[in-house]
Short mmCIF file of C-alpha atoms in Angstrom, two decimals:
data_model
loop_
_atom_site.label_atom_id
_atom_site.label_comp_id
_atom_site.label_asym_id
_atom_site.label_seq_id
_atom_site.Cartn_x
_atom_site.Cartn_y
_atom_site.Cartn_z
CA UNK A 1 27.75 -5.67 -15.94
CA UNK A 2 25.75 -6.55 -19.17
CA UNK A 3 23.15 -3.50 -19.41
CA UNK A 4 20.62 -5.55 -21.58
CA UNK A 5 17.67 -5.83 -19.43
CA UNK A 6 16.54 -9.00 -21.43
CA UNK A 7 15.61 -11.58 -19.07
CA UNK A 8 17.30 -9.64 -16.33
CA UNK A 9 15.87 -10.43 -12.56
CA UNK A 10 17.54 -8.58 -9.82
CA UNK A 11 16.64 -10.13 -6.36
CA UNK A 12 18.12 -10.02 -2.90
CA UNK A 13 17.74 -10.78 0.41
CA UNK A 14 17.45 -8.01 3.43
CA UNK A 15 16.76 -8.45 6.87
CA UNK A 16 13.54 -6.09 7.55
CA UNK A 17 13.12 -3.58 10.45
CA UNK A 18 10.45 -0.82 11.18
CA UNK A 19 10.89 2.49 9.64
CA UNK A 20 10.32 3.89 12.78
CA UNK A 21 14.03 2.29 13.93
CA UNK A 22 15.77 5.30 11.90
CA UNK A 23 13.30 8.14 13.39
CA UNK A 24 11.71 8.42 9.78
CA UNK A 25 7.72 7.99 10.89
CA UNK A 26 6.26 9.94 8.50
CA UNK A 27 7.15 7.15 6.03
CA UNK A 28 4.37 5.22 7.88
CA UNK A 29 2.06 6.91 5.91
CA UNK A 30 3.46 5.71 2.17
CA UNK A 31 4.91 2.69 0.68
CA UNK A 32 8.79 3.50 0.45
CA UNK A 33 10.85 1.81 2.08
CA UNK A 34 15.15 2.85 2.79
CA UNK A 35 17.60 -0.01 1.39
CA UNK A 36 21.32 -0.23 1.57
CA UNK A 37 23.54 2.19 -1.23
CA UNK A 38 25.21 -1.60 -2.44
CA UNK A 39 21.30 -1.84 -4.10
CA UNK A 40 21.73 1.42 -6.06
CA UNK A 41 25.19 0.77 -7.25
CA UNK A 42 24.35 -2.87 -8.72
CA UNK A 43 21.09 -1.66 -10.21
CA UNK A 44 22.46 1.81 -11.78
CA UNK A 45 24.57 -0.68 -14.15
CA UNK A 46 21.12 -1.58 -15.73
CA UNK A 47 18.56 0.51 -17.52
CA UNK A 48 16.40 0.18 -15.35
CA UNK A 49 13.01 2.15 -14.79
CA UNK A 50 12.15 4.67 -12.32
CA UNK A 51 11.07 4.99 -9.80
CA UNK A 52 12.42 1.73 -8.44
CA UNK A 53 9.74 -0.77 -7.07
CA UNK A 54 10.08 -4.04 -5.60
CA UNK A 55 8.30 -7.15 -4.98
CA UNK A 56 8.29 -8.20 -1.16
CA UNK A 57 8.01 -12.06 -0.50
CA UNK A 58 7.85 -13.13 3.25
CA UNK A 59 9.02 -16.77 2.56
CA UNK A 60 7.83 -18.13 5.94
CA UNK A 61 4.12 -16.64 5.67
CA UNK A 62 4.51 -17.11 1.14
CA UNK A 63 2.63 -13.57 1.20
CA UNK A 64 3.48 -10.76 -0.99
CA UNK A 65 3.32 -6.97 -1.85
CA UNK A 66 5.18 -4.37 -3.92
CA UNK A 67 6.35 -0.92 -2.66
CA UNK A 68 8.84 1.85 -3.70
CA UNK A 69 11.98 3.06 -2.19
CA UNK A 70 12.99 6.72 -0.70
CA UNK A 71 16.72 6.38 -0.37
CA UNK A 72 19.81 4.19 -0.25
CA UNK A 73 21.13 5.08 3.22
CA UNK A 74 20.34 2.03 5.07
CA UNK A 75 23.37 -0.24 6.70
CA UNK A 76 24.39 -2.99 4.45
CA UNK A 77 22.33 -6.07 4.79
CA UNK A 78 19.17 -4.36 6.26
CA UNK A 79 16.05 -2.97 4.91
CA UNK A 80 13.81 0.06 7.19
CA UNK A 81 10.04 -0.67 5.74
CA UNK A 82 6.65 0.43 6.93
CA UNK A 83 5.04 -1.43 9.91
CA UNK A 84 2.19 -1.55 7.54
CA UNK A 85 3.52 -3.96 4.94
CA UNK A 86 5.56 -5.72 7.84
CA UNK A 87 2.28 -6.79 9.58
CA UNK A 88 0.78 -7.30 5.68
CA UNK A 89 3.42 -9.94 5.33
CA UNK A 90 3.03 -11.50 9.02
CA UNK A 91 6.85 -11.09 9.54
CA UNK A 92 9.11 -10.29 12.61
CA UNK A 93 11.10 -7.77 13.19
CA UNK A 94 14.80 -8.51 12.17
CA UNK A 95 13.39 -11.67 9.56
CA UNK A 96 15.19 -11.41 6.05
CA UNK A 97 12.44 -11.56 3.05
CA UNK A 98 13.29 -11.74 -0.50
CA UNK A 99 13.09 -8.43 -2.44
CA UNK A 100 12.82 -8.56 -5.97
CA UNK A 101 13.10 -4.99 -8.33
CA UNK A 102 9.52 -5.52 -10.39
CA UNK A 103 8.49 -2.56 -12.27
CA UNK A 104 4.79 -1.59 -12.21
CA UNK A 105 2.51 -1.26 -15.67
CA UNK A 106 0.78 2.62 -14.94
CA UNK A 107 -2.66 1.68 -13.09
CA UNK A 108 -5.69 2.99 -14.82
CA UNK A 109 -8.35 1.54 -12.28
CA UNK A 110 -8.54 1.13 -8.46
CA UNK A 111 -11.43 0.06 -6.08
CA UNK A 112 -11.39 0.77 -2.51
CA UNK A 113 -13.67 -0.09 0.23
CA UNK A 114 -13.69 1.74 3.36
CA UNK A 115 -13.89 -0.22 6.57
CA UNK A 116 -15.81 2.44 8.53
CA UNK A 117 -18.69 4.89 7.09
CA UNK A 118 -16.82 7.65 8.80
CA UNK A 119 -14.94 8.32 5.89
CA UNK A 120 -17.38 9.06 3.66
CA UNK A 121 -18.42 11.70 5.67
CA UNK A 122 -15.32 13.70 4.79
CA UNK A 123 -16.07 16.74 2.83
CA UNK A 124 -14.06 15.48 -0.36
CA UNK A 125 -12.62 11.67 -0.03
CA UNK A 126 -11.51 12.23 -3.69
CA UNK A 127 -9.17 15.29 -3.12
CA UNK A 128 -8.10 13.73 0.62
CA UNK A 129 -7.04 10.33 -1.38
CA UNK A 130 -5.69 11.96 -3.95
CA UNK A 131 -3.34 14.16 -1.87
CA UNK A 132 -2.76 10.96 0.19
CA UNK A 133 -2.21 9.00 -2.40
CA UNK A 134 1.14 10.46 -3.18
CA UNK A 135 2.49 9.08 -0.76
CA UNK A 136 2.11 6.10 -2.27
CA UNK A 137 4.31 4.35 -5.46
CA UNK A 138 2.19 1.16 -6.64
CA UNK A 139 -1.07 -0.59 -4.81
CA UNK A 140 -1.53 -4.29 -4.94
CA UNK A 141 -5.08 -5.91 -4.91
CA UNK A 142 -6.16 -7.52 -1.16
CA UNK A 143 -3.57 -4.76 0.56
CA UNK A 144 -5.02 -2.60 3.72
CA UNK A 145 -3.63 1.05 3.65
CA UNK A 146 -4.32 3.88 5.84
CA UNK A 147 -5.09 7.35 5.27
CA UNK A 148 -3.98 10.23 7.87
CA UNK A 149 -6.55 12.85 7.76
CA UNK A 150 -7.48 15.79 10.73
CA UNK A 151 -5.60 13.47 13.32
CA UNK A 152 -7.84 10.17 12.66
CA UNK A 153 -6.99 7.12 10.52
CA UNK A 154 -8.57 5.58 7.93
CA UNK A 155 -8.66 2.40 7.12
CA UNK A 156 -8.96 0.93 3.34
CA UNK A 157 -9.27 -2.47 1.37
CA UNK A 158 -7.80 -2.57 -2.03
CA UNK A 159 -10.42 -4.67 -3.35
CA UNK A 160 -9.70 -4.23 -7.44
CA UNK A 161 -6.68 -2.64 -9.83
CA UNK A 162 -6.25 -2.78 -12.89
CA UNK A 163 -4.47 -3.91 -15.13
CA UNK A 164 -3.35 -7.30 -13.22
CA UNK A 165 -3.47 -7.45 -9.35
CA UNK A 166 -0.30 -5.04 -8.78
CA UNK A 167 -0.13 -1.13 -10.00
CA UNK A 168 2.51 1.59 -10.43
CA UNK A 169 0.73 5.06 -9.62
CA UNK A 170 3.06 7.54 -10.09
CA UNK A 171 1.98 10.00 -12.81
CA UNK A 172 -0.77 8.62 -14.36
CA UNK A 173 -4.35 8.93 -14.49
CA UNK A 174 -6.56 6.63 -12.53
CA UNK A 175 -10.32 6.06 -12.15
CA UNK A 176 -11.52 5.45 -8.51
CA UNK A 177 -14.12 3.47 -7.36
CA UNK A 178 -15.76 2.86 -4.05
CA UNK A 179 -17.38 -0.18 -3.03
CA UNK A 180 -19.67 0.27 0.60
CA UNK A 181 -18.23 0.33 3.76
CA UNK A 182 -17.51 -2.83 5.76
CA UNK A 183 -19.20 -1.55 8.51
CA UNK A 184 -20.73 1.28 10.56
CA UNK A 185 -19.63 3.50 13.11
CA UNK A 186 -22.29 2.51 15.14
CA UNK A 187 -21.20 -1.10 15.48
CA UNK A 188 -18.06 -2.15 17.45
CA UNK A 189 -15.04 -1.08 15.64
CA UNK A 190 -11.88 -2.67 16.80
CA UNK A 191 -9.00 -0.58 17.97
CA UNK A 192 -6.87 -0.33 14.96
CA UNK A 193 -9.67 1.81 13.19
CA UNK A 194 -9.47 4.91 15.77
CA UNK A 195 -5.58 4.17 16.59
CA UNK A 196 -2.16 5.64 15.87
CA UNK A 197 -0.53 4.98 12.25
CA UNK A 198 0.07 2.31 11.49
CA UNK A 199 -1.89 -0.06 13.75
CA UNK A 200 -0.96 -3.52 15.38
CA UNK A 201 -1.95 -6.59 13.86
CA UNK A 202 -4.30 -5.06 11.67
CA UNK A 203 -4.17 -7.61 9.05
CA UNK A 204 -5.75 -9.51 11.62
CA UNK A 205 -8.76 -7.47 12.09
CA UNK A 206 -9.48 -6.57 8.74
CA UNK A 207 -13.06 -7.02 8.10
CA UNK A 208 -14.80 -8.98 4.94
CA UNK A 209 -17.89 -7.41 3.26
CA UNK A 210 -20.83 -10.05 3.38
CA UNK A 211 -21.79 -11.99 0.29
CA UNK A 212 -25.28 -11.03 0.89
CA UNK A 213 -26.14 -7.55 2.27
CA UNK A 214 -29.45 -6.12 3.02
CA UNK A 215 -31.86 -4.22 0.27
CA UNK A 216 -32.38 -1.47 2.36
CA UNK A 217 -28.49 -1.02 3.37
CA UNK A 218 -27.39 -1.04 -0.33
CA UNK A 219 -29.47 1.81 -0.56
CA UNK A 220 -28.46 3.71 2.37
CA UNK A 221 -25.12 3.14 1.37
CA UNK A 222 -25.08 3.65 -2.31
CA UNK A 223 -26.81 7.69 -1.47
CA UNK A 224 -23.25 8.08 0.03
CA UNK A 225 -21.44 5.68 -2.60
CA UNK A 226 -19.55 7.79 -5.02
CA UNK A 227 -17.84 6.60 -7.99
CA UNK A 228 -14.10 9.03 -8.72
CA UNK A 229 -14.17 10.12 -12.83
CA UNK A 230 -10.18 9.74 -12.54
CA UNK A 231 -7.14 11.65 -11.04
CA UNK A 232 -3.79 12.34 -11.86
CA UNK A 233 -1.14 10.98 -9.29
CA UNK A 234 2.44 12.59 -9.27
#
């Protein structure tokens, strides 16, 4: 194969199965996903960048996310991915999706909003997310992720990244940002914020933050707003 990357798009199809069908859970808690070795041999023809990430399109449901990739050990024709992004995309188990190899620009900015006030009450979100956050290859604006900490999960919003709407985050610096929780702890939270990793049909319980929020809540919640000065992710 021609090794000049110019205009070069790589895409294929997979069928797209839980990662918990190969007894590999703890990649629940990350973005990387196990493809089949024939993706490996056809990309190591090109120059291309790594870590390899990918662009996920669920044709039937036109939605869309990017993640990385552990290993090439998979059977030929399938794909082992998070439950996470398989509810993100509103796909079935066994559905074929269109993966395309998109590498990230570095991120430099990302803005997450908690969906419970819980976590703020964790003695340092910033080291917790950045330990957690290794798990993790790229982040793409209007994605839900969850954080594993002491036995509970945490659920957040990736409201803003920058540059563009899609992020690599491997070894590079990035400025965190926090924007107020959705809601409290003292209002009814729906299962998928106090259950196992990941959660079902979260997508479909993920909460919006009001247009218009109270004076007095701001305030409450900006004493326990906190604004990241930047961390390295490797």
């Amino acid at each position: 194969m021609n090794a000049d990357l110019k205009n070069f798009d790589f895409t294929f199809n997979l069928k797209c199965y839980p990662i918990s069908f190969i007894n590999k859970k703890e990649l629940e808690k990350g973005d990387k996903m196990v493809l089949p070795p024939s993706i490996l041999e056809n990309l190591s023809s090109y120059d291309v960048s790594w870590p390899l990430m990918f662009e996920l399109t669920c044709k039937t449901s036109s939605r869309k996310t990017h993640c990385g990739v552990i290993e090439f050990t998979s059977d030929e024709g399938c794909a082992f991915i998070p439950q996470w992004i398989m509810e993100k995309l509103l796909m079935g188990q066994g559905e074929k999706i269109l993966f395309r190899y998109l590498p990230l620009e570095k991120g430099s900015y990302v803005k997450l909003q908690p969906q419970t006030d819980d976590f703020l009450e964790i003695s340092n979100p910033k080291a917790v997310l950045e330990s957690k956050l290794r798990n993790f290859t790229c982040l793409t604006k209007d994605d839900v992720i969850a954080i594993d900490y002491n036995g509970k999960i945490f659920w957040l919003n990736i409201l803003e990244v920058k540059p563009g709407n899609s992020i690599s985050i491997i070894e590079t610096d990035i400025n965190l940002d926090f924007a107020p929780p959705v809601i409290s702890k003292q209002k009814s939270i729906s299962p998928q914020n106090k259950g196992t990793l990941p959660g079902k049909n979260f997508e479909k319980s993920k909460v919006k933050k009001e247009e218009k929020e109270d004076s007095s809540t701001e305030e409450s919640s900006d004493k326990k707003n906190f604004r990241g000065q930047g961390f390295n992710v490797k």
